[in-house]
Coordinates of C-alpha atoms and ligand atoms in Angstrom, one line a residue:
X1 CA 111.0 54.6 126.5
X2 CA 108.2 52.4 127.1
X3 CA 105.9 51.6 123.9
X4 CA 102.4 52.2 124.2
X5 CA 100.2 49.8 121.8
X6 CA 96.6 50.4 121.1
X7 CA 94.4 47.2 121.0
X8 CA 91.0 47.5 119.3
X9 CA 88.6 45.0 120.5
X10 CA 87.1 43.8 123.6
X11 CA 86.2 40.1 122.8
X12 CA 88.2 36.8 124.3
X13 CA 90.7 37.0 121.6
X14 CA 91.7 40.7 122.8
X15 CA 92.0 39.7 126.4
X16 CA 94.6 37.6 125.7
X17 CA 96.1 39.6 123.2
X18 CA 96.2 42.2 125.8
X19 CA 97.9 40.0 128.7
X20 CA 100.7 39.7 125.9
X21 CA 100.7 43.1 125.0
X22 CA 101.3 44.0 128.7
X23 CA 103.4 40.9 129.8
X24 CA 105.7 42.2 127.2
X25 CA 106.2 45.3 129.4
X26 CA 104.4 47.4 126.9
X27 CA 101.5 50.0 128.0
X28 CA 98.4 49.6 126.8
X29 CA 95.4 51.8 125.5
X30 CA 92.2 50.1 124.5
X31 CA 89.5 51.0 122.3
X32 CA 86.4 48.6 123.2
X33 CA 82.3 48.7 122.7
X34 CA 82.2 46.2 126.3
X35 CA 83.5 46.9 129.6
X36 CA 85.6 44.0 129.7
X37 CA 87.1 44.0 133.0
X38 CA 90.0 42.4 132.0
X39 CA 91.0 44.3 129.0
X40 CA 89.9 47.2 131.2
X41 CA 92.3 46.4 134.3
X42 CA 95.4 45.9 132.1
X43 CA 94.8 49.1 129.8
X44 CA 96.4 52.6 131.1
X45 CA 93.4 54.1 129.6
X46 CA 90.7 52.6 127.6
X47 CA 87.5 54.5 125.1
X48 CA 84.3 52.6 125.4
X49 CA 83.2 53.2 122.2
X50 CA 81.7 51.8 118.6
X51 CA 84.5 49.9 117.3
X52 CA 83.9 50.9 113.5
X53 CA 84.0 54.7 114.5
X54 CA 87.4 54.9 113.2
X55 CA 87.7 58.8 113.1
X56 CA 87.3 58.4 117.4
X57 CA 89.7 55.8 117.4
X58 CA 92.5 57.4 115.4
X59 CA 91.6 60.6 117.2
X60 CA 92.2 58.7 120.4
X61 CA 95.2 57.3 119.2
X62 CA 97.0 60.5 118.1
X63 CA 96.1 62.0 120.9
X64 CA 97.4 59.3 123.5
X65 CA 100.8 58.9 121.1
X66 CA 100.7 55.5 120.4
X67 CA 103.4 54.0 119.2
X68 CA 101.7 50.8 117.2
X69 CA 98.4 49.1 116.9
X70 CA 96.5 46.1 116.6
X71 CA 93.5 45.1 115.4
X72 CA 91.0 42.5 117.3
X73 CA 87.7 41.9 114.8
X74 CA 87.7 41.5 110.7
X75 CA 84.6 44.6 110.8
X76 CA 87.0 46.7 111.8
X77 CA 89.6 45.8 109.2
X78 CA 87.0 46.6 107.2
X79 CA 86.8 50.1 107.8
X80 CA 89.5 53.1 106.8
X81 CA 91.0 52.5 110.3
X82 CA 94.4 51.2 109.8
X83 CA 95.0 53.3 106.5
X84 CA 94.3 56.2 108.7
X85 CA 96.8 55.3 111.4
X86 CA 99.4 54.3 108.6
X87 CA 98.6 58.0 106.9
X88 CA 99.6 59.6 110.3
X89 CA 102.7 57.5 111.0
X90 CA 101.1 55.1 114.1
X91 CA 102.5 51.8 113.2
X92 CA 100.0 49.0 112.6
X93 CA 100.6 45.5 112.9
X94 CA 97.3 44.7 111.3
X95 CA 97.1 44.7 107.1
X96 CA 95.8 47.5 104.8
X97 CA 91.8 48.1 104.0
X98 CA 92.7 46.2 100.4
X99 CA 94.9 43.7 102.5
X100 CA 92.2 42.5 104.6
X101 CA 89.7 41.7 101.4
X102 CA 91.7 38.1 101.7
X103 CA 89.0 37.9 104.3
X104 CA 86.2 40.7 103.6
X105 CA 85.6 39.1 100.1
X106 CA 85.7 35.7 99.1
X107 CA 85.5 36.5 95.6
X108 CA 88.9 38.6 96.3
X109 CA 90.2 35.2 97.9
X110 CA 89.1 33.1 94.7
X111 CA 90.6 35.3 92.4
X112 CA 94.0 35.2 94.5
X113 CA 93.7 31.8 95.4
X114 CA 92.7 31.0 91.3
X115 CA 95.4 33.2 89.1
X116 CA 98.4 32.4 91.1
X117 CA 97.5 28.7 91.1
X118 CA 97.6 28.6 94.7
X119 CA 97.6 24.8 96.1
X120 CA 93.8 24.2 98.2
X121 CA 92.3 25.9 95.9
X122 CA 88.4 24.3 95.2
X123 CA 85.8 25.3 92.3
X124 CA 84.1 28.6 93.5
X125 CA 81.8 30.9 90.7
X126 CA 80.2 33.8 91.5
X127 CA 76.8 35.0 90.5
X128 CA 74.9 38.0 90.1
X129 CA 71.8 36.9 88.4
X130 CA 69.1 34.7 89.9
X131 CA 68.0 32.5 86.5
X132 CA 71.8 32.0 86.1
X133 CA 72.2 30.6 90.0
X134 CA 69.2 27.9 89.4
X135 CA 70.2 27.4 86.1
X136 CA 73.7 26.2 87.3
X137 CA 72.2 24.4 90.2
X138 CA 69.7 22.6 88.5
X139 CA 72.2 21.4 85.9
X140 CA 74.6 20.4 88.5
X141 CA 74.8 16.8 90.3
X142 CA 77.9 18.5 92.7
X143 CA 76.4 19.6 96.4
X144 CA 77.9 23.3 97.4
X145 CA 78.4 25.8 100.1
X146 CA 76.2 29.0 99.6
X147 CA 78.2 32.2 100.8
X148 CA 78.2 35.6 100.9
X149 CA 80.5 37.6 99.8
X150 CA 81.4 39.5 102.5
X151 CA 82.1 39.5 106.3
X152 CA 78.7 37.5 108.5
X153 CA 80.4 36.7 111.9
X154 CA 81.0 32.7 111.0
X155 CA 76.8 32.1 110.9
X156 CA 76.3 33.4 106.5
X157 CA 77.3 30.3 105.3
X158 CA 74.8 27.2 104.1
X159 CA 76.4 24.0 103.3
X160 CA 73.9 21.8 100.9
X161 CA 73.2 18.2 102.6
X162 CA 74.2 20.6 106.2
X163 CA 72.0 23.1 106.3
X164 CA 70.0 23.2 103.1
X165 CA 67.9 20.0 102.6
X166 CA 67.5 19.8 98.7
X167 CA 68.2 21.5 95.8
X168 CA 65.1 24.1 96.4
X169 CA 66.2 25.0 99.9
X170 CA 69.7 25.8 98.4
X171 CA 68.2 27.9 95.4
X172 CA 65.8 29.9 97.8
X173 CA 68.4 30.6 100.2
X174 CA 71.5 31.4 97.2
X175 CA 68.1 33.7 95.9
X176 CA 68.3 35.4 99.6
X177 CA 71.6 36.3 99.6
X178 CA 71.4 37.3 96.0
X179 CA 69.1 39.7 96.1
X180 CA 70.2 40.8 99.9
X181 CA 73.8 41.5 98.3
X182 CA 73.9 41.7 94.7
X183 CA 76.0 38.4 94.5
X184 CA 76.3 35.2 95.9
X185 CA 79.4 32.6 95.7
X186 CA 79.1 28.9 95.2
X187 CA 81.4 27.1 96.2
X188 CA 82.0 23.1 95.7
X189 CA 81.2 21.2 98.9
X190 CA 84.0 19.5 100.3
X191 CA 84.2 16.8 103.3
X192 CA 86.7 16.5 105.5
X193 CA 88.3 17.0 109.3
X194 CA 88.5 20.7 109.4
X195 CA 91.2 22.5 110.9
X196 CA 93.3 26.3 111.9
X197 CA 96.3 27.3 110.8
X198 CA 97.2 31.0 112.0
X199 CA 100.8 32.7 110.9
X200 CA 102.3 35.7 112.1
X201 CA 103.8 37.3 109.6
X202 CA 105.0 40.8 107.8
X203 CA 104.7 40.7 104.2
X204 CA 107.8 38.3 103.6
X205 CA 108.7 35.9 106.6
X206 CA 106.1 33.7 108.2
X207 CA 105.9 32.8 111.7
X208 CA 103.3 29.6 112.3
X209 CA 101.6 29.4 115.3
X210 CA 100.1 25.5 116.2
X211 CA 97.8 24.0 114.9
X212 CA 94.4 24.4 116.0
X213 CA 91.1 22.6 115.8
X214 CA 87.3 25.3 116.4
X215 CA 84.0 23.5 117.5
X216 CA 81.1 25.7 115.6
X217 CA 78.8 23.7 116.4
X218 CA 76.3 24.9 119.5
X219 CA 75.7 21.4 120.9
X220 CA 77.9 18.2 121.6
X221 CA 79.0 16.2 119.2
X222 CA 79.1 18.8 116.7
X223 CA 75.1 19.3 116.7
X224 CA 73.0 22.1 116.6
X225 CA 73.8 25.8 114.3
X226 CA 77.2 27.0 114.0
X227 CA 78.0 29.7 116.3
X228 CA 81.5 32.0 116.8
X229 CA 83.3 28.7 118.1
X230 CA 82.3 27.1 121.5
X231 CA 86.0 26.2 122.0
X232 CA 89.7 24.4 120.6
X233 CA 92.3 22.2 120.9
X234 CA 95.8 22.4 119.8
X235 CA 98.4 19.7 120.9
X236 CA 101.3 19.4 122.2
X237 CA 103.3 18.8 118.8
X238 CA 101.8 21.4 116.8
X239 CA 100.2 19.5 114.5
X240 CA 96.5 17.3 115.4
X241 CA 96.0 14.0 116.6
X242 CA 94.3 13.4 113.2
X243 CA 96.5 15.8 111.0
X244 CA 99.7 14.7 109.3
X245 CA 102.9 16.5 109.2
X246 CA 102.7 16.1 105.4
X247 CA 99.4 17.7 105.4
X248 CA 100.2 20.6 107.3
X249 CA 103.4 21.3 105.7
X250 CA 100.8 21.4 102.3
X251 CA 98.5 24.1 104.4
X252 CA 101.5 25.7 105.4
X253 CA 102.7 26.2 102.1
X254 CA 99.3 27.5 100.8
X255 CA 99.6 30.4 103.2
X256 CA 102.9 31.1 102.0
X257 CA 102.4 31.0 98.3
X258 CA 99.0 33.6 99.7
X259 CA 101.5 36.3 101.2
X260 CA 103.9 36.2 97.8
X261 CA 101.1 36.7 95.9
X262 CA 99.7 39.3 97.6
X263 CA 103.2 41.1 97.9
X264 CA 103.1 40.6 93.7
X265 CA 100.2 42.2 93.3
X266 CA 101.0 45.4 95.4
X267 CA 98.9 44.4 98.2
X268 CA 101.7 43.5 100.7
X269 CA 99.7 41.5 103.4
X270 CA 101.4 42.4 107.6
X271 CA 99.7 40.9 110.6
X272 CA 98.1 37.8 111.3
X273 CA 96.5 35.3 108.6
X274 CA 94.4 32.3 109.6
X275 CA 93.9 29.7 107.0
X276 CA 90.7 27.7 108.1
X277 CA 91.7 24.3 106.0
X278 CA 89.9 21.0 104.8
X279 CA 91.6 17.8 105.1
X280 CA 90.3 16.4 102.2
X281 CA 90.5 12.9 100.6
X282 CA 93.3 15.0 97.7
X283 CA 94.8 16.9 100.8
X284 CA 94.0 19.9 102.7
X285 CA 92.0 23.0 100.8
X286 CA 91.5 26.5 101.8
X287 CA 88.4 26.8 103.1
X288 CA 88.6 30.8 104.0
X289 CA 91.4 32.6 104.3
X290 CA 91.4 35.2 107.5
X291 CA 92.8 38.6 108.3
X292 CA 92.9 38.7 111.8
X293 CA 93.6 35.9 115.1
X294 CA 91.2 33.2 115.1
X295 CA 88.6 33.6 118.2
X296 CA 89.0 31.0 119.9
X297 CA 92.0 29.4 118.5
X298 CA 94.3 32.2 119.2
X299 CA 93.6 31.9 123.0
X300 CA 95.0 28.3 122.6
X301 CA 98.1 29.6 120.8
X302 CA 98.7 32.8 123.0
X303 CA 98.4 30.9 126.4
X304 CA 101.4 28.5 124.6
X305 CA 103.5 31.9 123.2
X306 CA 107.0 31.9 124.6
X307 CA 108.6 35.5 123.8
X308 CA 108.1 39.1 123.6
X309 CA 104.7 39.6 122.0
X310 CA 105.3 43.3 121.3
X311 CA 108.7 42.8 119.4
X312 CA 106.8 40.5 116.9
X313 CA 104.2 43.2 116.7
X314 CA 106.5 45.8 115.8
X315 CA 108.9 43.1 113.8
X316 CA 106.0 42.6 111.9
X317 CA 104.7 46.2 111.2
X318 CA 108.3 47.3 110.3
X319 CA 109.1 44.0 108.3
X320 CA 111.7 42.6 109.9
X321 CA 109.5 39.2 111.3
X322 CA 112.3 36.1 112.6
X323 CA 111.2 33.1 113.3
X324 CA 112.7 33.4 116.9
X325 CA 109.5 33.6 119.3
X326 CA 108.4 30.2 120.1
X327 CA 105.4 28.2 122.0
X328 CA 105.2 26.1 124.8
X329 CA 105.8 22.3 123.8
X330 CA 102.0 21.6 125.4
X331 CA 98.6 20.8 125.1
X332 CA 95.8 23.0 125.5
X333 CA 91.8 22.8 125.4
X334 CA 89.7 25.8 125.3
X335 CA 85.7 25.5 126.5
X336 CA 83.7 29.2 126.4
X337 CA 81.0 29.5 128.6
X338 CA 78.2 30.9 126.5
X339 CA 74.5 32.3 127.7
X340 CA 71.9 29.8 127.5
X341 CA 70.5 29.7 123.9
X342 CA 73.6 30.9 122.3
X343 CA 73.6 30.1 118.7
X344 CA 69.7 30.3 118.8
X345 CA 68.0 32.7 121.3
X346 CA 70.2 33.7 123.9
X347 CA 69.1 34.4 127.6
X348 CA 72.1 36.6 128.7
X349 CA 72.4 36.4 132.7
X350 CA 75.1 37.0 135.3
X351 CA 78.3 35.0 136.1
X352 CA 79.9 35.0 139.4
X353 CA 83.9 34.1 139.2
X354 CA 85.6 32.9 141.9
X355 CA 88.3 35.3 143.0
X356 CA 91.8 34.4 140.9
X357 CA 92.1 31.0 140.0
X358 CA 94.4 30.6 137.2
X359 CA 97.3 29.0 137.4
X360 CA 100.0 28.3 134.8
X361 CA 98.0 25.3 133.7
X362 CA 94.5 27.2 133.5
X363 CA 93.8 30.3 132.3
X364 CA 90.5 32.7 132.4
X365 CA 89.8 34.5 129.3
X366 CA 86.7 37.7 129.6
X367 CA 85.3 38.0 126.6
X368 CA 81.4 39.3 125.6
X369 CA 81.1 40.7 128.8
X370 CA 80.8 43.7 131.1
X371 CA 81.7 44.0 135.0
X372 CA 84.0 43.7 137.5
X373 CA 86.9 40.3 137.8
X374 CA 84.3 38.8 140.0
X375 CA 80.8 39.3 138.5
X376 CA 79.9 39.8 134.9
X377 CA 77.0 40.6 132.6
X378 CA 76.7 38.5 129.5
X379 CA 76.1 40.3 126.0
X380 CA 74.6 37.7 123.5
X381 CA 77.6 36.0 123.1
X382 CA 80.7 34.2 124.5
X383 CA 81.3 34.8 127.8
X384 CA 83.9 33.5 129.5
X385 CA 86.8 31.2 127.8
X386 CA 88.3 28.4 130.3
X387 CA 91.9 27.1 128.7
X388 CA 93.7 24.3 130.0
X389 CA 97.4 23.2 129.2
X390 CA 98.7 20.4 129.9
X391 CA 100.8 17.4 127.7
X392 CA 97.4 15.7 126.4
X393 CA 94.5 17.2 125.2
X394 CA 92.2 15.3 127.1
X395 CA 94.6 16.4 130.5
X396 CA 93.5 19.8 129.6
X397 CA 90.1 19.4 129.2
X398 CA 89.7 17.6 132.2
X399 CA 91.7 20.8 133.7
X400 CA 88.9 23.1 131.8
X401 CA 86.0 20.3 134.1
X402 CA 87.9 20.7 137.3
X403 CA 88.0 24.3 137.3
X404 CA 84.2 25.0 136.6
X405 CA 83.0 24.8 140.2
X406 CA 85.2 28.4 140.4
X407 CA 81.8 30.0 138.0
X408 CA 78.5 30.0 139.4
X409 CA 75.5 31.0 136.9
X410 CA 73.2 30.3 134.3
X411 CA 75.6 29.2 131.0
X412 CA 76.3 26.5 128.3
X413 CA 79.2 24.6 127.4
X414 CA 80.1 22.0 125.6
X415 CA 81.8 19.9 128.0
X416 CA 82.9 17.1 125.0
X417 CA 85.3 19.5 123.4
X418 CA 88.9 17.8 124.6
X419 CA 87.5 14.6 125.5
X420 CA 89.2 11.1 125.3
X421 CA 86.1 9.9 123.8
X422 CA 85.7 12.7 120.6
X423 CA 89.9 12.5 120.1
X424 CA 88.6 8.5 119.7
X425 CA 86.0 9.8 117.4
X426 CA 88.4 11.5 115.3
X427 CA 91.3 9.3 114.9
X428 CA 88.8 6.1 114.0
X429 CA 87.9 8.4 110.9
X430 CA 91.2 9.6 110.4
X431 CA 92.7 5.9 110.5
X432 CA 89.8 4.9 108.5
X433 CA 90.9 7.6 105.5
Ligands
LIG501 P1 83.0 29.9 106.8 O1 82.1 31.0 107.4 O2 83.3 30.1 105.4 O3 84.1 29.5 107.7 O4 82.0 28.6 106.8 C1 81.4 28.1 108.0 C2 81.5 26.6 107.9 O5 80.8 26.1 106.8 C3 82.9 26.0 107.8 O6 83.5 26.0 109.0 C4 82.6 24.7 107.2 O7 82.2 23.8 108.2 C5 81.5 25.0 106.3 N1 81.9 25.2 104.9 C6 82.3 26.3 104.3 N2 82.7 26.2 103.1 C7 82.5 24.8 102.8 C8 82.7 24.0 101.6 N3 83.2 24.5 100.5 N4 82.4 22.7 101.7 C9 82.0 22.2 102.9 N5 81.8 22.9 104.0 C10 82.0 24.2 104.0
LIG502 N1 87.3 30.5 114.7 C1 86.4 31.2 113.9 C2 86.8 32.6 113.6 O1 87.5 33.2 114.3 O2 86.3 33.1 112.6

């Protein structure tokens, strides 16, 4: 009998999720706030709906008997959603509510990270007084991040000599957030090439994905505020032009010593982890520590995944993850089209696509959106994600470039991503280190 698999999400990262799902020669339901075309032409039958109504989505999956399900955005993780689904027997191949704190707390993923003397750990403290937070920082000559404890869709975060100016601009803004959420983290600023590292796995076994490299930044050349990710590179190798073997072996490891410690403690961890890493001068250290696919760096993975994306799935909701599936020996660069603004004030028009275009070397990802294949509306976020492949990184871009005259409309991009010229960039530095 066919398996029918529930996806919950209706972003970028979900469309090509869902292309696996059904690739795999699964069915598909969906459960979605947007009416992504895409998502929408490959589900059976899809619920528009708000993606933290859990009760409606469980409801929705009893009622269509789904076999398994996966999860799309952390919010939802968030919610009793999967413990439902596990409490009525639907399979999940996304972790537990107290699984997913690895991302929906920080201070859970410091105290993990901390008491099982996890390597890429950095100084973190939290506080939940204000005179204690400017005592510390006015006694401190160290510069730090300011976070959030919980879950603020990549744009929380404050980075002293980044975002925060001096020493007051980092007390008001740690004083925000303190008395906004009861509790704010410091955590010791590090400097470094950052970089992805996302892992399928089921509790025990660990399958890697590539390596994978997110642009935050709203402008080129890494300018401008941080944003979801205006698009990623992985290479051809696995690894980065400007990251070692040796140093992902290290993050590699740190992932792995993550799922033993959350199987020790009871808190089994199934789905898919994404360690967002620091290569630092004394190696790579965990900046965060995800629950879910990256978004965008999983469309760079999933366009490269050789295999049958459902058996993981269920290999990983049942335990019995092997190493076997693979990905394609290739390059990719990912560029999202974005509504003018994005990042800042964004001035969500229309897009007008091309009829099909892709190609086994380009692939068009729908995410933020509502419409039809040929003509979408733009929410206030990422639109549309263009990813190349091909055997260099700047190949794919250039793939990404030659394919944009297919898109007619109002939209940024950030046409350096990929680029001979910001690889250059990177491996001067990384030569340099
Ligand atoms: P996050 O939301 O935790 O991924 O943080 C957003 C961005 O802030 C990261 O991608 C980093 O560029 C930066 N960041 C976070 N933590 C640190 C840190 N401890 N030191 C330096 N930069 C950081
Ligand atoms: N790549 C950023 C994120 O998925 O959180």
């Amino acid at each position: 009998m066919t398996n029918k698999i529930l996806l919950v999400g209706g972003g970028g990262r979900e469309d090509a999720v869902a292309r696996k799902i059904v690739e795999s020669g699964s069915i598909l339901y969906s459960a979605l706030k947007n009416e992504n075309p895409s998502i929408m032409k490959l589900s059976r039958e899809h619920l528009i709906c708000d993606e933290l109504d859990y009760r409606r989505i469980a409801g929705f999956a009893a009622e269509k008997g789904i076999d398994l399900a996966f999860i799309g955005p952390d919010p939802v993780l968030e919610t009793p959603l999967v413990d439902i689904l596990d409490s009525k027997g639907i399979r999940v191949a996304s972790p537990s509510r107290d699984a997913a704190r690895i991302e929906t707390s920080k201070a859970y993923m410091r105290r993990i990270v901390a008491e099982h003397r996890i390597d890429g750990n950095i100084f973190s403290e939290l506080f939940h007084k204000q005179d204690e937070v400017e005592k510390f920082l006015s006694t401190e000559k160290r510069e730090f991040a300011i976070k959030p404890v919980g879950l603020t869709g990549g744009k929380g975060v404050k980075v002293m000599g980044e975002h925060l100016k001096n020493r007051a601009e980092a007390m008001a803004y740690a004083a925000e957030v303190l008395s906004r959420d009861g509790q704010v983290l410091l955590e010791e600023r590090i400097k470094g090439e950052e970089f992805s590292l996302q892992v399928f796995t089921d509790g025990k076994s660990i399958l890697p994905a590539p390596l994978a490299q997110d642009y935050k930044r709203a402008y080129e050349n890494d300018l401008g505020p941080n944003t979801g990710g205006m698009g990623s590179i992985t290479d051809s190798d696995g690894l980065l032009p400007f990251i070692s073997r040796s140093t992902y072996e290290k993050a590699l490891n740190s992932i792995k010593q993550t799922v033993s410690a959350m199987a020790s403690e009871n808190t089994p961890f199934r789905g898919i982890m994404y360690g967002q890493f620091m290569d630092t001068e004394n190696g790579p250290k965990i900046i965060e520590i995800n629950a879910r696919f990256a978004d965008p760096e999983s469309l760079n993975i999933l366009s490269l995944f050789r295999g049958n994306f459902t058996d993981v799935l269920f290999s990983i909701a049942d335990g019995s993850l092997k190493t076997g599936a693979d990905f394609m020996k290739k390059a990719t660069t990912l560029k999202y089209l974005v509504p003018v603004g994005y990042g800042t004030m964004s001035k969500p028009g229309t897009l007008r696509i091309d009829g099909n275009f892709e190609t086994d070397h380009l692939k068009l990802y729908y995410a933020a959106v509502s419409g039809t294949m040929t003509e979408v509306r733009m929410s206030g976020s990422r639109a549309l994600a263009l990813v190349g492949i091909a055997d260099t990184i700047p190949d794919a871009s250039d793939i990404v470039e030659n394919s944009l005259k297919y898109i007619r409309g109002d939209y940024s991009i950030r046409h350096d991503i990929g680029t001979p010229a910001m690889i250059r960039k990177k491996m001067e530095r990384f030569k340099k280190a």
